[in-house]
C-alpha positions as a Markdown table, in Angstrom:
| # | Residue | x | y | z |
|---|---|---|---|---|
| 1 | Unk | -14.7 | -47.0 | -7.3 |
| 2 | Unk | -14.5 | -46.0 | -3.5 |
| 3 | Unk | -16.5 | -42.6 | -2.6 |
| 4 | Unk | -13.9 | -39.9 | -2.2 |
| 5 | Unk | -13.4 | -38.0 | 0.8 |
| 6 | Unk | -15.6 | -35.3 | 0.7 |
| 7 | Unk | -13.5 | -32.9 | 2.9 |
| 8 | Unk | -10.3 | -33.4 | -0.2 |
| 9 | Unk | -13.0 | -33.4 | -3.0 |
| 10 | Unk | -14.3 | -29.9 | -1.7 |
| 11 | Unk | -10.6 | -28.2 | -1.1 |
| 12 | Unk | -9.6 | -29.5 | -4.6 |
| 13 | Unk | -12.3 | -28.2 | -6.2 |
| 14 | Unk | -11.8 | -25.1 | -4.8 |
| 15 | Unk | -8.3 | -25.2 | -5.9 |
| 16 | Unk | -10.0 | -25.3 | -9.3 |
| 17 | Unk | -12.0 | -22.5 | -8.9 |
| 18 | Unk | -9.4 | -20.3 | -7.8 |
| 19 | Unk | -7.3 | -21.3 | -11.3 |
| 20 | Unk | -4.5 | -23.0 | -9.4 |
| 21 | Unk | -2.6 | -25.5 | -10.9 |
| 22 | Unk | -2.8 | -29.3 | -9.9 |
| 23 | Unk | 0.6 | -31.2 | -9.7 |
| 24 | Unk | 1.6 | -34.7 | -9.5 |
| 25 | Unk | 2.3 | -34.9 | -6.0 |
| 26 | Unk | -1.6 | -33.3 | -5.2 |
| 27 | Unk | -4.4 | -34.7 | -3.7 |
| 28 | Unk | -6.7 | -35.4 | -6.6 |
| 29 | Unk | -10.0 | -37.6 | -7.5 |
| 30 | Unk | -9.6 | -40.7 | -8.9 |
| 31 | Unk | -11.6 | -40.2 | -11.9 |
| 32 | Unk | -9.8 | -37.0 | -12.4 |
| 33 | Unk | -6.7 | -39.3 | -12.6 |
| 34 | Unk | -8.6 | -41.4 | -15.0 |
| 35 | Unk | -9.8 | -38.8 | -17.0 |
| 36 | Unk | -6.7 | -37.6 | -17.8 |
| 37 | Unk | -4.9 | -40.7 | -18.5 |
| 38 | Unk | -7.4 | -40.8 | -21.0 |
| 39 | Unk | -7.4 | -37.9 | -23.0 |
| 40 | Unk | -3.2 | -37.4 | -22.7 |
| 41 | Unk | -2.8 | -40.8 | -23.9 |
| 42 | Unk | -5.1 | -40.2 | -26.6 |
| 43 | Unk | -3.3 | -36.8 | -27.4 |
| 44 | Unk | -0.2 | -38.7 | -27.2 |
| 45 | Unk | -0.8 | -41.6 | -29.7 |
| 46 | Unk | -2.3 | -38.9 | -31.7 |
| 47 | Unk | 1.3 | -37.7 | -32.4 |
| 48 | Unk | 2.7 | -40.5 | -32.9 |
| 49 | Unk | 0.1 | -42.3 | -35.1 |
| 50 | Unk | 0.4 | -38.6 | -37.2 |
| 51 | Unk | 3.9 | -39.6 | -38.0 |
| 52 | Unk | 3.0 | -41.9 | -40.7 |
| 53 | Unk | 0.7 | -40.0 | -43.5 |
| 54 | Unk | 3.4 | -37.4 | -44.0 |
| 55 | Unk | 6.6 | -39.7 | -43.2 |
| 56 | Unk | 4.9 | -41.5 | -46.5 |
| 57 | Unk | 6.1 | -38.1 | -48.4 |
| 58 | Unk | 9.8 | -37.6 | -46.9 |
| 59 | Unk | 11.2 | -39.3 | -49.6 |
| 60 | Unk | 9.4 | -38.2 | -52.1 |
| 61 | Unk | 9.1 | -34.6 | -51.5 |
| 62 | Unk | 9.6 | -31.9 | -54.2 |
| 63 | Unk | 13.4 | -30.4 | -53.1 |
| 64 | Unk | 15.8 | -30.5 | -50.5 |
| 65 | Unk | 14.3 | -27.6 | -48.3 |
| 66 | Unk | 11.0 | -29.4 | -48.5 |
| 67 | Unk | 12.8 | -32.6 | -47.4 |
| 68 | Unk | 14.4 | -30.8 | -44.3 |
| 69 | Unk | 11.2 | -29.0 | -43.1 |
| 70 | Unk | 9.1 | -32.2 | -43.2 |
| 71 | Unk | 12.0 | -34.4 | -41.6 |
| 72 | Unk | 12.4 | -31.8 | -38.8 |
| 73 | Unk | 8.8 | -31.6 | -38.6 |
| 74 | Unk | 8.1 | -35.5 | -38.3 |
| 75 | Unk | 10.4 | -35.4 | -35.8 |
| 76 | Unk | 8.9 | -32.7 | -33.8 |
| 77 | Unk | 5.9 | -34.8 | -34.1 |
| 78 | Unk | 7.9 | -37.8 | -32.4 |
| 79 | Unk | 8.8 | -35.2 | -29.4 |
| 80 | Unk | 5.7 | -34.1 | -28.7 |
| 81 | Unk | 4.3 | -38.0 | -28.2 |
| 82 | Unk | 7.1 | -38.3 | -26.1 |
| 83 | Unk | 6.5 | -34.8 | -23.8 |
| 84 | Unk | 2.5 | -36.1 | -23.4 |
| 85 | Unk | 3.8 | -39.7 | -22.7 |
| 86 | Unk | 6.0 | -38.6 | -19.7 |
| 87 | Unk | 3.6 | -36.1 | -18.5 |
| 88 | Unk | 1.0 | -38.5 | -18.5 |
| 89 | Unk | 3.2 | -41.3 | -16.4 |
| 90 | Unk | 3.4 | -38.5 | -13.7 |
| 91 | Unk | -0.4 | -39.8 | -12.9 |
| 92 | Unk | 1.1 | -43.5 | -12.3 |
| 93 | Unk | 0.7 | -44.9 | -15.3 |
| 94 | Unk | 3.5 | -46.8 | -17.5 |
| 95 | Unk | 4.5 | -45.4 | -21.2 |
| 96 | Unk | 4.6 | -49.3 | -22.1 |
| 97 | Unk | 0.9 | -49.9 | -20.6 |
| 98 | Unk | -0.4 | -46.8 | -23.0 |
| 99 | Unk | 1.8 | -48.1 | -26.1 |
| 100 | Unk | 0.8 | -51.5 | -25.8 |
| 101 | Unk | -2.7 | -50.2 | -25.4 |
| 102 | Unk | -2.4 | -48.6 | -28.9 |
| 103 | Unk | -0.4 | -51.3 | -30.3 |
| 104 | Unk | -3.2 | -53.9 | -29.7 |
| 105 | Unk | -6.1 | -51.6 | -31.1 |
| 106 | Unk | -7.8 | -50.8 | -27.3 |
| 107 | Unk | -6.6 | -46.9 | -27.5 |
| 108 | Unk | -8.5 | -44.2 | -29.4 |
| 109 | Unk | -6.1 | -41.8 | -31.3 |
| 110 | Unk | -7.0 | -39.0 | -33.9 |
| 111 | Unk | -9.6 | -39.8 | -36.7 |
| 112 | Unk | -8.0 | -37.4 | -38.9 |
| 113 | Unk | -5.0 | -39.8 | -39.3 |
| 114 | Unk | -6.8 | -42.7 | -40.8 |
| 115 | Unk | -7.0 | -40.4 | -44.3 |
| 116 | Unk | -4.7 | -41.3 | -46.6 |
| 117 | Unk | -2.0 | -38.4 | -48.0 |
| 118 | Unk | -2.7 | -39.1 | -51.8 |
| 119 | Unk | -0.7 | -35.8 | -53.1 |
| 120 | Unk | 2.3 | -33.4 | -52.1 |
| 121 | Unk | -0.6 | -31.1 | -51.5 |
| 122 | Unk | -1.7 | -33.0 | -48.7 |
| 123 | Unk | 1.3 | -32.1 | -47.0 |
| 124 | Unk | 0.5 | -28.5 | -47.0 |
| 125 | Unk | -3.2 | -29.2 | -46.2 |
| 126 | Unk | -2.0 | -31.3 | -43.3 |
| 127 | Unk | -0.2 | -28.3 | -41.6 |
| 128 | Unk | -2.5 | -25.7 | -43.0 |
| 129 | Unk | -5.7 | -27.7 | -41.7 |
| 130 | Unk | -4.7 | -30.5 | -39.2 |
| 131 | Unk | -1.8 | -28.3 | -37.5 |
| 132 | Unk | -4.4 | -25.2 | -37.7 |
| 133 | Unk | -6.7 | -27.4 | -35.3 |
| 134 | Unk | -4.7 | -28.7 | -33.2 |
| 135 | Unk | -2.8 | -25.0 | -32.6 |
| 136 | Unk | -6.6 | -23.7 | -31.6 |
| 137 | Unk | -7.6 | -26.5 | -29.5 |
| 138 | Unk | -3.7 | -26.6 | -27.7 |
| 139 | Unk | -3.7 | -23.3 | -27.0 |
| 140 | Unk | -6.4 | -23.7 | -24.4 |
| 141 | Unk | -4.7 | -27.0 | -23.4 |
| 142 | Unk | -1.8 | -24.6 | -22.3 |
| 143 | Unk | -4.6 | -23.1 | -19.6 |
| 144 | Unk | -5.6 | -26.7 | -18.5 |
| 145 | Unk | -5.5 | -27.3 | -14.7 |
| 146 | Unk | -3.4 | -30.3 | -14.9 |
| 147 | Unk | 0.2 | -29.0 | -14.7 |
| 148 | Unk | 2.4 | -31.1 | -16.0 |
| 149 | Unk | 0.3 | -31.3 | -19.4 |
| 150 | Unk | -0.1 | -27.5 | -19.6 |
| 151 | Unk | 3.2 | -27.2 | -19.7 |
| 152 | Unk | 3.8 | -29.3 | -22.4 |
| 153 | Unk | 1.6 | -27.4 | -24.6 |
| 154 | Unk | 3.2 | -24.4 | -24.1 |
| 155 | Unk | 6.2 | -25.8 | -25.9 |
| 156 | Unk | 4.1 | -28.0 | -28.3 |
| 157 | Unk | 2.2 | -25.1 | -29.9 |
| 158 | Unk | 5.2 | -23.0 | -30.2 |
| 159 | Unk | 6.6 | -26.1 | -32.9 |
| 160 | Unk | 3.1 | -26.4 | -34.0 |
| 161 | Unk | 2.9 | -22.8 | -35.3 |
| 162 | Unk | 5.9 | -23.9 | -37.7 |
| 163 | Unk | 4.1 | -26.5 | -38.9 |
| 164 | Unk | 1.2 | -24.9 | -39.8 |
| 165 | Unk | 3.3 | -22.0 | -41.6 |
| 166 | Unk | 4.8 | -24.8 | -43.1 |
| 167 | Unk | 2.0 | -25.9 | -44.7 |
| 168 | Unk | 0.3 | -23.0 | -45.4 |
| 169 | Unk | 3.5 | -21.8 | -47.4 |
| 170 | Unk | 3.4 | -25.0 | -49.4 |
| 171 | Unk | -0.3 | -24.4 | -50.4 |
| 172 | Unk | -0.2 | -20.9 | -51.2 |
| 173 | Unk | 2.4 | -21.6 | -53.5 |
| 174 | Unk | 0.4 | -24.8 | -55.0 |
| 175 | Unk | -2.2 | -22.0 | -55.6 |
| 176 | Unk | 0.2 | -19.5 | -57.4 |
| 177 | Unk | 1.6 | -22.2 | -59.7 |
| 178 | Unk | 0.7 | -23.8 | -62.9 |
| 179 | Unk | -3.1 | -24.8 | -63.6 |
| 180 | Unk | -2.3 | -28.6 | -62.3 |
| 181 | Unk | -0.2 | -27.2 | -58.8 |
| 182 | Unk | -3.6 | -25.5 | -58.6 |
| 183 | Unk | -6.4 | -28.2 | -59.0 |
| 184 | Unk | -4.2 | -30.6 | -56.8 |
| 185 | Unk | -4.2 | -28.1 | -54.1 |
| 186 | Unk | -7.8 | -27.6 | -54.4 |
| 187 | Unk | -8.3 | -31.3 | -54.6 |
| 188 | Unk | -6.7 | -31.4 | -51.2 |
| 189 | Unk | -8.3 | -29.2 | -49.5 |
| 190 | Unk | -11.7 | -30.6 | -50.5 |
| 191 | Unk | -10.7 | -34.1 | -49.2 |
| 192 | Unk | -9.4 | -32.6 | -45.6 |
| 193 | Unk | -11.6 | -29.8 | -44.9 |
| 194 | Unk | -14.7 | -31.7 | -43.5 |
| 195 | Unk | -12.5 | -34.2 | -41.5 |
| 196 | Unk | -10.4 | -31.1 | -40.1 |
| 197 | Unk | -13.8 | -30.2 | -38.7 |
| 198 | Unk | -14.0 | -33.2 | -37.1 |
| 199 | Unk | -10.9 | -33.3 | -35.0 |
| 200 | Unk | -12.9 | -30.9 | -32.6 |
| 201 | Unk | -15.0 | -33.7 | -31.7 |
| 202 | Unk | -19.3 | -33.9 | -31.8 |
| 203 | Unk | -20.9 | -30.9 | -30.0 |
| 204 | Unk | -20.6 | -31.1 | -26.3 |
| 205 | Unk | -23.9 | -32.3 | -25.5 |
| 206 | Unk | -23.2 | -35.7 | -27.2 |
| 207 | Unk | -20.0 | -36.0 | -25.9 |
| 208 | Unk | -19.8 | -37.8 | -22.7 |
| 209 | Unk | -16.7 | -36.3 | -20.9 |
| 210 | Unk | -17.0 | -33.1 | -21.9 |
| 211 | Unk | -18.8 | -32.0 | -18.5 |
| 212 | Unk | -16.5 | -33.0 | -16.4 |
| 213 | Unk | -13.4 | -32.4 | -17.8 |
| 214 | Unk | -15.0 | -28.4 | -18.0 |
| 215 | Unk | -15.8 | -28.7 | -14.4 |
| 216 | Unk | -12.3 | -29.5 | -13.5 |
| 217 | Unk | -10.8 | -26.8 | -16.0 |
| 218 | Unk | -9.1 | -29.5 | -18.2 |
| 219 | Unk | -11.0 | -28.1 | -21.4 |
| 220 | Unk | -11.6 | -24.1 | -21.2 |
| 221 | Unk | -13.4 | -23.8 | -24.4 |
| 222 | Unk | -16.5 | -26.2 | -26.0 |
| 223 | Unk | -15.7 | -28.1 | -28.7 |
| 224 | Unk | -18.2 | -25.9 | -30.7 |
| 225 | Unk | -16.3 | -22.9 | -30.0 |
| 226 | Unk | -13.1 | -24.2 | -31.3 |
| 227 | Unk | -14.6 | -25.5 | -34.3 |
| 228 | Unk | -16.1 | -21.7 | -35.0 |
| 229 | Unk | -12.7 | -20.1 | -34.2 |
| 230 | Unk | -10.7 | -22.5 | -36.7 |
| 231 | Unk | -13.6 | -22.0 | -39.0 |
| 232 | Unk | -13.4 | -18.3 | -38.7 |
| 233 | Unk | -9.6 | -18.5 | -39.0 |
| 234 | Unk | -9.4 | -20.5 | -42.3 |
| 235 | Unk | -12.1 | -18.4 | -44.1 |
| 236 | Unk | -10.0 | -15.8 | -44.6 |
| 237 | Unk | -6.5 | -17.4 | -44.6 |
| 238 | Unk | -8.5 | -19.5 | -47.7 |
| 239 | Unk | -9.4 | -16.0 | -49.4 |
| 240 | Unk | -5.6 | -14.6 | -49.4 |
| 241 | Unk | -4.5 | -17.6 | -51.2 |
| 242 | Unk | -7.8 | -17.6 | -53.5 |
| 243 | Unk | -9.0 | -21.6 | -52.7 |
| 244 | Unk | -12.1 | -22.5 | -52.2 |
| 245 | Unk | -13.5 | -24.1 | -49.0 |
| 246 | Unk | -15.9 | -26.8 | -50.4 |
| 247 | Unk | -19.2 | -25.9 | -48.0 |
| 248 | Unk | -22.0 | -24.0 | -49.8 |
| 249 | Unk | -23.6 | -23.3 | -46.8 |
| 250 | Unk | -20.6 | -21.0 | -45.8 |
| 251 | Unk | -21.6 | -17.9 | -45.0 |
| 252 | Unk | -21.2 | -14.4 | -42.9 |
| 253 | Unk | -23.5 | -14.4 | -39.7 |
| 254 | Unk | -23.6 | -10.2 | -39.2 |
| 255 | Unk | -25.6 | -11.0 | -36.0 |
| 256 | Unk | -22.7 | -13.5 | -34.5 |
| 257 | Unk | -19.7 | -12.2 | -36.3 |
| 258 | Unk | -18.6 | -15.7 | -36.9 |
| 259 | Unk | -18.9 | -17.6 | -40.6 |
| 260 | Unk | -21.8 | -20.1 | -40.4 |
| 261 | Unk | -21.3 | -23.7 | -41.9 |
| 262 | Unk | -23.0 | -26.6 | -43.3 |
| 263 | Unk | -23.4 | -30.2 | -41.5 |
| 264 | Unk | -20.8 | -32.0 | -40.6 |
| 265 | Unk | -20.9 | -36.1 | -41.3 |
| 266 | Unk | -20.8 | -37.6 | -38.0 |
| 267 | Unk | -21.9 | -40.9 | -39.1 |
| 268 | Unk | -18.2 | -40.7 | -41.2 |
| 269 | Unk | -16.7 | -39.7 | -38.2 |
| 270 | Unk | -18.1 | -42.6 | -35.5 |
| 271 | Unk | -17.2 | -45.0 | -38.6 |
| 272 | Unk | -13.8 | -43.7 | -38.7 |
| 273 | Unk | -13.2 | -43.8 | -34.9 |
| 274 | Unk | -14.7 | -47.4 | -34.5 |
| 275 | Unk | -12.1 | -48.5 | -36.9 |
| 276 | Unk | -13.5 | -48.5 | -40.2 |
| 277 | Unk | -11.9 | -45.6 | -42.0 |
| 278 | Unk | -9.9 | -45.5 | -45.3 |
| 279 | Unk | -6.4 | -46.1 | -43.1 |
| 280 | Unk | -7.4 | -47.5 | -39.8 |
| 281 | Unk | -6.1 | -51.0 | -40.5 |
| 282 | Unk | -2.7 | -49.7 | -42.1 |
| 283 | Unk | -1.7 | -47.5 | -39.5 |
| 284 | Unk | -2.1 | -50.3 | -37.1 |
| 285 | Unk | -0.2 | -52.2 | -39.2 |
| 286 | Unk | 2.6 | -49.7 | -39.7 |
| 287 | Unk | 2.7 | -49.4 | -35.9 |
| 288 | Unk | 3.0 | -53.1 | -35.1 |
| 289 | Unk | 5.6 | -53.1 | -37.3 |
| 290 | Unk | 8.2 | -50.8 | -36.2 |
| 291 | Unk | 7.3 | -51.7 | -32.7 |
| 292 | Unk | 8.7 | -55.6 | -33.5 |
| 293 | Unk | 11.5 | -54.0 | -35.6 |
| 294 | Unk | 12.7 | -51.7 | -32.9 |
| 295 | Unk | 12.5 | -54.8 | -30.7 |
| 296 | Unk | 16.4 | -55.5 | -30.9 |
| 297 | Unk | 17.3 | -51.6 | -29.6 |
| 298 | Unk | 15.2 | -52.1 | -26.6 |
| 299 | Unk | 17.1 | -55.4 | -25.6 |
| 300 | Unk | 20.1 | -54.0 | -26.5 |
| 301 | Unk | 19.2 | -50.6 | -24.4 |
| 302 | Unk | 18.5 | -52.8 | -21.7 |
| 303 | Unk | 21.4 | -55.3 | -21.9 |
| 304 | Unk | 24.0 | -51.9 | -21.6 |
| 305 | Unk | 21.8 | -50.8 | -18.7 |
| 306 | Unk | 21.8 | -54.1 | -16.9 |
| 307 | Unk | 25.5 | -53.6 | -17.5 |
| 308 | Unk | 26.6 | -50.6 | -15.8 |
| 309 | Unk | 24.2 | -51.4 | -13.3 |
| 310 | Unk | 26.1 | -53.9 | -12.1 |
């Protein structure tokens, strides 16, 4: 990569300092370019990818106003890939390139979707937990430097915050039911806790872009801080609807304020991001899939524009 000017490196970085917002049509470093494509694309087939554990439920869900909130919520889901897709082609990149790169395997996306959704319960645990975390990490997304992508978080977490209310209705009233509602909601929340922890990514001194994207006010928070706020979030939220986070290490830090917590399994996690998680291979599959089924609309949409065109 060619050595940038340092005369444009200096002013953008002081653009940075000052809080002001970069826009397609700035000056900006190549690898700041890069490092974006990266972790929007990633974001992106992150909401796509999540379409699939709870679009395995839609048909099977337990009434009609249960159907409509997880249809409308899948769909949200669908949007949001979309909004992160388009703000990340404003760096020069093609959708198709970043599909394809997902399609074929090459693209990192979300380790939390590679779990399979065993229960209805999992649905609740899903918005309660996976919505939860991605509401705390988003919401300093919405404060990122890069515009177009801040922007789209601002709408993104405004849907997400239905989601999670969404879920965390369904569990609470898991919780309140019969003795079976009960254990299948605690069941749940023992299988996604630890993996909700996860999403956050390792502590920023193994991660390797971490730095960086800090330096150019991309991330605003460490991933360790995120992880304590959701932790310190769910504690209680867990307490009100009497379920049981499964960590016997969890406990009040009077000195921090925050809830101290046990280990987290990062060998689990690096197996699930290289591939080899419960789901990895079907989600791939399922992806594959609809993109060769979907093939025929794409001609189509392309024969009517050829059409007009002419």
């Amino acid at each position: 990569m060619p050595a940038e000017d340092p005369a444009r490196l200096a002013l953008f970085e002081s653009r940075i300092a000052r809080g002001e917002s970069i826009e397609p049509k700035d000056w900006m470093p190549e690898r700041y370019r890069k490092q974006l494509i990266r972790m929007m694309s990633q974001h992106a087939h992150s909401e796509v990818v999540g379409m699939l554990p709870e679009g395995n439920w839609i048909t099977r869900a337990p009434s009609l106003r249960r159907k409509l909130a997880l249809l409308a919520k899948v769909q949200d889901e669908a949007g949001h890939g979309l909004y992160i897709y388009c703000g990340t082609e404003t760096l020069g990149i093609d959708r198709h390139e970043l599909i394809q790169q997902l399609l074929n395997g090459t693209a990192k996306y979300s380790s939390i979707f590679n779990y399979p959704t065993l229960t209805w319960a999992d649905m609740g645990c899903i918005g309660w937990f996976v919505d939860g975390a991605a509401i705390v990490n988003q919401t300093m997304l919405a404060k990122a430097s890069y515009g177009p992508y801040a922007r789209a978080m601002v709408r993104i977490c405004k849907e997400e915050n239905f989601h999670k209310r969404q879920g965390y209705e369904i569990m609470a009233t898991l919780a309140a039911g019969t003795s079976e509602q009960r254990a299948m909601a605690q069941d749940a929340v023992n299988r996604w806790w630890w993996p909700s922890l996860m999403m956050f990514g390792p502590s920023d001194k193994d991660s390797p872009n971490s730095a960086e994207l800090t330096k150019w006010g991309v991330k605003r928070k460490s991933n360790d801080e995120l992880r304590q706020r959701f932790v310190n979030l769910s504690v209680a939220q867990a307490k009100a609807i009497d379920l049981v986070l499964p960590d016997p290490d969890l406990k009040y830090n009077e000195a921090t304020g925050d809830w101290d917590f046990g280990p987290i399994d990062w060998d689990e996690f690096y197996r699930v991001v290289r591939g080899d998680g419960p789901c990895n291979r079907e989600r791939l599959e399922a992806r594959n899939a609809a993109h060769r089924e979907g093939e025929w609309v794409r001609q189509a949409a392309e024969a009517y524009a050829a059409k007009h065109a002419n």
